[in-house]
mmCIF file of C-alpha atoms and ligand atoms in Angstrom:
data_model
loop_
_atom_site.group_PDB
_atom_site.id
_atom_site.type_symbol
_atom_site.label_atom_id
_atom_site.label_comp_id
_atom_site.label_asym_id
_atom_site.label_seq_id
_atom_site.Cartn_x
_atom_site.Cartn_y
_atom_site.Cartn_z
ATOM 1 C CA UNK A 788 119.318 104.334 79.327
ATOM 2 C CA UNK A 789 117.043 101.352 78.511
ATOM 3 C CA UNK A 790 113.544 101.059 79.904
ATOM 4 C CA UNK A 791 113.306 99.660 83.433
ATOM 5 C CA UNK A 792 110.478 97.261 84.167
ATOM 6 C CA UNK A 793 109.396 95.757 87.457
ATOM 7 C CA UNK A 794 107.296 92.608 87.080
ATOM 8 C CA UNK A 795 105.637 91.038 90.088
ATOM 9 C CA UNK A 796 103.743 87.795 90.037
ATOM 10 C CA UNK A 797 101.575 86.602 92.875
ATOM 11 C CA UNK A 798 102.284 83.477 94.879
ATOM 12 C CA UNK A 799 98.963 82.030 93.700
ATOM 13 C CA UNK A 800 100.315 82.130 90.143
ATOM 14 C CA UNK A 801 103.291 79.864 90.872
ATOM 15 C CA UNK A 802 102.071 77.693 93.758
ATOM 16 C CA UNK A 803 98.970 75.698 94.525
ATOM 17 C CA UNK A 804 97.519 77.571 97.485
ATOM 18 C CA UNK A 805 95.446 74.561 98.584
ATOM 19 C CA UNK A 806 98.500 72.458 99.498
ATOM 20 C CA UNK A 807 101.574 73.382 101.563
ATOM 21 C CA UNK A 808 104.464 74.589 99.395
ATOM 22 C CA UNK A 809 103.311 72.976 96.146
ATOM 23 C CA UNK A 810 105.294 74.734 93.424
ATOM 24 C CA UNK A 811 103.591 74.907 90.026
ATOM 25 C CA UNK A 812 106.600 74.204 87.805
ATOM 26 C CA UNK A 813 104.543 74.244 84.618
ATOM 27 C CA UNK A 814 103.314 77.772 85.276
ATOM 28 C CA UNK A 815 106.815 78.846 86.311
ATOM 29 C CA UNK A 816 108.187 77.573 83.028
ATOM 30 C CA UNK A 817 105.481 79.517 81.138
ATOM 31 C CA UNK A 818 106.366 82.736 83.010
ATOM 32 C CA UNK A 819 110.084 82.170 82.330
ATOM 33 C CA UNK A 820 109.436 81.649 78.585
ATOM 34 C CA UNK A 821 107.286 84.813 78.366
ATOM 35 C CA UNK A 822 110.106 86.803 79.959
ATOM 36 C CA UNK A 823 112.851 85.306 77.792
ATOM 37 C CA UNK A 824 111.030 86.372 74.652
ATOM 38 C CA UNK A 825 110.655 89.970 75.813
ATOM 39 C CA UNK A 826 113.606 91.141 77.892
ATOM 40 C CA UNK A 827 116.213 92.080 75.302
ATOM 41 C CA UNK A 828 117.550 95.565 76.013
ATOM 42 C CA UNK A 829 115.341 96.076 79.072
ATOM 43 C CA UNK A 830 116.301 96.368 82.725
ATOM 44 C CA UNK A 831 114.116 93.863 84.548
ATOM 45 C CA UNK A 832 113.414 93.395 88.259
ATOM 46 C CA UNK A 833 111.255 90.444 89.335
ATOM 47 C CA UNK A 834 109.318 90.232 92.595
ATOM 48 C CA UNK A 835 107.204 87.238 93.563
ATOM 49 C CA UNK A 836 104.794 86.415 96.340
ATOM 50 C CA UNK A 837 104.878 83.420 98.662
ATOM 51 C CA UNK A 838 101.628 81.551 97.978
ATOM 52 C CA UNK A 839 101.622 78.211 99.786
ATOM 53 C CA UNK A 840 105.384 78.515 100.485
ATOM 54 C CA UNK A 841 105.354 81.057 103.340
ATOM 55 C CA UNK A 842 101.783 82.124 104.139
ATOM 56 C CA UNK A 843 100.847 78.939 106.061
ATOM 57 C CA UNK A 844 104.119 79.163 108.045
ATOM 58 C CA UNK A 845 103.653 82.892 108.796
ATOM 59 C CA UNK A 846 100.143 82.142 110.030
ATOM 60 C CA UNK A 847 101.171 79.114 112.097
ATOM 61 C CA UNK A 848 103.880 81.085 113.923
ATOM 62 C CA UNK A 849 101.677 84.195 114.260
ATOM 63 C CA UNK A 850 104.239 86.476 112.667
ATOM 64 C CA UNK A 851 101.504 89.126 112.395
ATOM 65 C CA UNK A 852 102.133 89.518 116.151
ATOM 66 C CA UNK A 853 105.875 89.887 115.568
ATOM 67 C CA UNK A 854 108.568 87.864 117.319
ATOM 68 C CA UNK A 855 110.088 87.874 120.802
ATOM 69 C CA UNK A 856 113.311 86.433 122.229
ATOM 70 C CA UNK A 857 113.053 82.671 122.590
ATOM 71 C CA UNK A 858 110.223 82.441 120.035
ATOM 72 C CA UNK A 859 111.894 83.120 116.743
ATOM 73 C CA UNK A 860 111.509 79.734 115.057
ATOM 74 C CA UNK A 861 108.839 81.154 112.761
ATOM 75 C CA UNK A 862 111.321 83.644 111.307
ATOM 76 C CA UNK A 863 113.586 80.836 110.199
ATOM 77 C CA UNK A 864 110.840 78.451 109.053
ATOM 78 C CA UNK A 865 108.940 81.098 107.069
ATOM 79 C CA UNK A 866 112.084 82.466 105.440
ATOM 80 C CA UNK A 867 113.160 78.921 104.567
ATOM 81 C CA UNK A 868 109.811 78.203 102.861
ATOM 82 C CA UNK A 869 109.768 81.317 100.708
ATOM 83 C CA UNK A 870 113.495 81.006 99.941
ATOM 84 C CA UNK A 871 112.836 77.530 98.616
ATOM 85 C CA UNK A 872 110.256 78.988 96.236
ATOM 86 C CA UNK A 873 112.678 81.763 95.252
ATOM 87 C CA UNK A 874 115.311 79.122 94.424
ATOM 88 C CA UNK A 875 112.807 77.340 92.148
ATOM 89 C CA UNK A 876 111.920 80.624 90.385
ATOM 90 C CA UNK A 877 115.578 81.481 89.792
ATOM 91 C CA UNK A 878 116.317 77.968 88.480
ATOM 92 C CA UNK A 879 113.325 78.048 86.098
ATOM 93 C CA UNK A 880 114.393 81.453 84.759
ATOM 94 C CA UNK A 881 118.018 80.437 84.315
ATOM 95 C CA UNK A 882 116.963 77.279 82.455
ATOM 96 C CA UNK A 883 115.317 79.573 79.880
ATOM 97 C CA UNK A 884 118.387 81.814 79.648
ATOM 98 C CA UNK A 885 117.245 84.667 81.943
ATOM 99 C CA UNK A 886 120.295 85.812 83.995
ATOM 100 C CA UNK A 887 118.359 85.665 87.271
ATOM 101 C CA UNK A 888 119.786 85.885 90.767
ATOM 102 C CA UNK A 889 117.844 85.554 94.027
ATOM 103 C CA UNK A 890 117.804 88.485 96.501
ATOM 104 C CA UNK A 891 116.304 87.965 99.973
ATOM 105 C CA UNK A 892 114.698 90.920 101.801
ATOM 106 C CA UNK A 893 115.580 89.367 105.204
ATOM 107 C CA UNK A 894 119.214 90.122 104.334
ATOM 108 C CA UNK A 895 118.737 93.592 102.879
ATOM 109 C CA UNK A 896 115.727 95.253 104.517
ATOM 110 C CA UNK A 897 114.542 96.658 107.859
ATOM 111 C CA UNK A 898 110.930 97.338 108.855
ATOM 112 C CA UNK A 899 109.175 99.250 111.604
ATOM 113 C CA UNK A 900 105.594 98.478 112.635
ATOM 114 C CA UNK A 901 105.110 96.257 109.617
ATOM 115 C CA UNK A 902 106.346 98.785 107.048
ATOM 116 C CA UNK A 903 109.664 98.798 105.207
ATOM 117 C CA UNK A 904 111.877 101.653 106.340
ATOM 118 C CA UNK A 905 115.062 100.632 104.524
ATOM 119 C CA UNK A 906 116.095 98.356 101.683
ATOM 120 C CA UNK A 907 119.668 98.415 100.426
ATOM 121 C CA UNK A 908 119.337 98.787 96.678
ATOM 122 C CA UNK A 909 122.786 99.886 95.497
ATOM 123 C CA UNK A 910 123.601 96.260 94.692
ATOM 124 C CA UNK A 911 120.355 96.010 92.693
ATOM 125 C CA UNK A 912 121.409 99.082 90.663
ATOM 126 C CA UNK A 913 124.719 97.390 89.913
ATOM 127 C CA UNK A 914 122.983 94.148 88.912
ATOM 128 C CA UNK A 915 120.738 96.039 86.487
ATOM 129 C CA UNK A 916 123.716 97.832 84.968
ATOM 130 C CA UNK A 917 125.354 94.441 84.400
ATOM 131 C CA UNK A 918 122.211 93.059 82.723
ATOM 132 C CA UNK A 919 121.377 90.733 85.626
ATOM 133 C CA UNK A 920 117.771 90.091 86.685
ATOM 134 C CA UNK A 921 117.295 90.313 90.476
ATOM 135 C CA UNK A 922 114.495 88.048 91.728
ATOM 136 C CA UNK A 923 113.144 89.324 95.059
ATOM 137 C CA UNK A 924 110.253 87.930 97.130
ATOM 138 C CA UNK A 925 107.791 88.646 99.902
ATOM 139 C CA UNK A 926 109.660 87.696 103.076
ATOM 140 C CA UNK A 927 109.896 87.885 106.834
ATOM 141 C CA UNK A 928 111.943 90.964 107.800
ATOM 142 C CA UNK A 929 113.317 92.128 111.158
ATOM 143 C CA UNK A 930 111.124 94.891 112.586
ATOM 144 C CA UNK A 931 112.365 97.570 115.005
ATOM 145 C CA UNK A 932 109.088 97.651 116.995
ATOM 146 C CA UNK A 933 107.678 94.145 116.587
ATOM 147 C CA UNK A 934 110.802 92.009 116.360
ATOM 148 C CA UNK A 935 109.809 90.665 112.950
ATOM 149 C CA UNK A 936 107.047 91.133 110.385
ATOM 150 C CA UNK A 937 105.928 89.945 106.981
ATOM 151 C CA UNK A 938 106.654 92.245 104.072
ATOM 152 C CA UNK A 939 104.520 91.352 101.059
ATOM 153 C CA UNK A 940 105.723 91.358 97.487
ATOM 154 C CA UNK A 941 103.308 94.253 96.893
ATOM 155 C CA UNK A 942 104.911 96.357 99.623
ATOM 156 C CA UNK A 943 108.292 95.616 98.034
ATOM 157 C CA UNK A 944 106.911 96.720 94.649
ATOM 158 C CA UNK A 945 105.920 100.079 96.112
ATOM 159 C CA UNK A 946 109.263 100.652 97.825
ATOM 160 C CA UNK A 947 111.608 99.391 95.115
ATOM 161 C CA UNK A 948 109.783 100.906 92.127
ATOM 162 C CA UNK A 949 110.462 104.325 93.645
ATOM 163 C CA UNK A 950 114.024 103.554 94.798
ATOM 164 C CA UNK A 951 115.050 102.074 91.433
ATOM 165 C CA UNK A 952 113.200 104.694 89.323
ATOM 166 C CA UNK A 953 111.222 102.035 87.481
ATOM 167 C CA UNK A 954 109.465 103.107 84.252
ATOM 168 C CA UNK A 955 106.734 100.442 84.138
ATOM 169 C CA UNK A 956 105.291 98.264 86.909
ATOM 170 C CA UNK A 957 103.237 95.143 86.132
ATOM 171 C CA UNK A 958 101.504 92.695 88.431
ATOM 172 C CA UNK A 959 100.562 89.300 87.031
ATOM 173 C CA UNK A 960 97.802 87.507 88.933
ATOM 174 C CA UNK A 961 95.498 84.500 88.584
ATOM 175 C CA UNK A 962 92.584 86.789 87.653
ATOM 176 C CA UNK A 963 92.354 89.110 84.599
ATOM 177 C CA UNK A 964 92.592 92.329 86.642
ATOM 178 C CA UNK A 965 90.721 94.049 89.467
ATOM 179 C CA UNK A 966 87.233 92.571 89.348
ATOM 180 C CA UNK A 967 84.119 94.457 90.369
ATOM 181 C CA UNK A 968 81.063 92.187 90.342
ATOM 182 C CA UNK A 969 82.964 89.783 88.028
ATOM 183 C CA UNK A 970 83.946 92.446 85.461
ATOM 184 C CA UNK A 971 87.448 93.849 84.933
ATOM 185 C CA UNK A 972 87.766 97.475 86.028
ATOM 186 C CA UNK A 973 89.893 99.007 83.239
ATOM 187 C CA UNK A 974 91.240 101.909 85.295
ATOM 188 C CA UNK A 975 91.361 102.576 89.010
ATOM 189 C CA UNK A 976 92.069 105.609 91.160
ATOM 190 C CA UNK A 977 91.835 106.458 94.860
ATOM 191 C CA UNK A 978 88.398 108.027 94.638
ATOM 192 C CA UNK A 979 86.823 104.953 92.991
ATOM 193 C CA UNK A 980 87.930 102.456 95.648
ATOM 194 C CA UNK A 981 85.044 102.882 98.155
ATOM 195 C CA UNK A 982 82.551 102.047 95.391
ATOM 196 C CA UNK A 983 84.203 98.805 94.225
ATOM 197 C CA UNK A 984 83.185 95.318 95.371
ATOM 198 C CA UNK A 985 86.640 93.777 95.534
ATOM 199 C CA UNK A 986 86.740 90.110 96.589
ATOM 200 C CA UNK A 987 89.238 88.726 99.109
ATOM 201 C CA UNK A 988 91.467 85.696 98.627
ATOM 202 C CA UNK A 989 89.845 82.458 99.817
ATOM 203 C CA UNK A 990 93.218 80.975 100.701
ATOM 204 C CA UNK A 991 95.644 81.608 103.548
ATOM 205 C CA UNK A 992 96.971 85.088 102.868
ATOM 206 C CA UNK A 993 98.516 87.067 105.707
ATOM 207 C CA UNK A 994 99.111 90.191 103.637
ATOM 208 C CA UNK A 995 95.665 91.267 102.458
ATOM 209 C CA UNK A 996 94.973 89.739 99.010
ATOM 210 C CA UNK A 997 93.670 92.012 96.224
ATOM 211 C CA UNK A 998 92.669 94.772 98.669
ATOM 212 C CA UNK A 999 96.236 94.920 100.078
ATOM 213 C CA UNK A 1000 97.617 94.994 96.534
ATOM 214 C CA UNK A 1001 95.437 97.927 95.520
ATOM 215 C CA UNK A 1002 96.386 99.904 98.634
ATOM 216 C CA UNK A 1003 100.089 99.496 97.835
ATOM 217 C CA UNK A 1004 99.585 100.405 94.182
ATOM 218 C CA UNK A 1005 97.558 103.507 95.024
ATOM 219 C CA UNK A 1006 100.429 104.530 97.313
ATOM 220 C CA UNK A 1007 102.810 103.999 94.405
ATOM 221 C CA UNK A 1008 100.514 106.049 92.137
ATOM 222 C CA UNK A 1009 100.721 108.868 94.718
ATOM 223 C CA UNK A 1010 104.485 108.752 94.237
ATOM 224 C CA UNK A 1011 103.888 109.306 90.504
ATOM 225 C CA UNK A 1012 104.320 105.716 89.247
ATOM 226 C CA UNK A 1013 101.353 103.997 87.601
ATOM 227 C CA UNK A 1014 101.009 100.218 87.418
ATOM 228 C CA UNK A 1015 99.139 97.488 85.573
ATOM 229 C CA UNK A 1016 97.348 94.391 86.921
ATOM 230 C CA UNK A 1017 96.668 91.593 84.430
ATOM 231 C CA UNK A 1018 96.325 87.834 84.032
ATOM 232 C CA UNK A 1019 99.560 85.836 84.064
ATOM 233 C CA UNK A 1020 98.813 84.620 80.525
ATOM 234 C CA UNK A 1021 99.150 88.265 79.398
ATOM 235 C CA UNK A 1022 102.698 88.839 80.734
ATOM 236 C CA UNK A 1023 104.020 88.885 77.168
ATOM 237 C CA UNK A 1024 101.558 91.654 76.218
ATOM 238 C CA UNK A 1025 102.514 93.752 79.229
ATOM 239 C CA UNK A 1026 106.240 93.390 78.532
ATOM 240 C CA UNK A 1027 105.651 94.271 74.867
ATOM 241 C CA UNK A 1028 103.717 97.384 75.943
ATOM 242 C CA UNK A 1029 100.455 96.362 74.224
ATOM 243 C CA UNK A 1030 96.922 95.980 75.645
ATOM 244 C CA UNK A 1031 96.758 93.267 78.329
ATOM 245 C CA UNK A 1032 93.018 93.409 79.042
ATOM 246 C CA UNK A 1033 93.572 94.186 82.743
ATOM 247 C CA UNK A 1034 93.458 97.155 85.113
ATOM 248 C CA UNK A 1035 95.580 100.306 85.072
ATOM 249 C CA UNK A 1036 96.295 102.039 88.369
ATOM 250 C CA UNK A 1037 96.879 105.605 87.360
ATOM 251 C CA UNK A 1038 99.894 107.627 88.480
ATOM 252 C CA UNK A 1039 99.875 111.412 88.641
HETATM 253 O O1 IP8 B 1534 102.696 86.562 99.044
HETATM 254 C C1 IP8 B 1534 104.216 87.182 101.731
HETATM 255 O O2 IP8 B 1534 104.343 87.802 100.491
HETATM 256 P P1 IP8 B 1534 103.078 87.934 99.512
HETATM 257 C C2 IP8 B 1534 105.557 86.655 102.246
HETATM 258 O O3 IP8 B 1534 103.515 88.817 98.410
HETATM 259 C C3 IP8 B 1534 105.459 85.629 103.294
HETATM 260 O O4 IP8 B 1534 101.962 88.549 100.327
HETATM 261 C C4 IP8 B 1534 106.725 85.129 103.819
HETATM 262 C C5 IP8 B 1534 104.346 85.138 103.764
#
């Protein structure tokens, strides 16, 4: 069977986080071109974050507190914002010949206390077998305890990389890797984390920025799957399996 790759790019890579839902079409087109050049013969799953299309809405409607009957507008508004971004990603990919199709976690997943407890993935398996490229995104998801919650793209990476038996996981960001005092940390493991000075996102981010990402990836490493964090301009290098100048999160 061909190699399976999961590529996630952050919302800050494809939106301008300073303005509400400002999609960066130029960057999206660059990402799409990098993927087109590299996907032949590979099974590819894409996950993207929300950036300015979802985080401001989730914050405004206090979805971190969940949702109660009669106050569910935020579920709809937040899902609508991030779905709009997902539609733009799928369109940009298809324009470059990538057989992308959007998949929304709100329709396929269930959470409890802010954590995913189920995500139907049999349809994703079938898509991969047919050579399709599912494009999934951080989303609002119904939550058994809280009513609703936000599930980040990074949490989805952790869950779906295991479920879909992914061979290589890559996260493209707007920085060259995990930075400690401005320098890229080439390799990261659980025991190093307390000693690193990891900055937090300056923009509206309800799901924890770089720190949240590292926590999810260390969890994934515990499950035996390593991952790579690199600058979006190095997507081509990651897909080609060559040095990307970023950070490796080591699996067992
Ligand atoms: O940008 C958040 O996903 P992330 C999803 O990957 C929403 O943290 C809807 C805010």
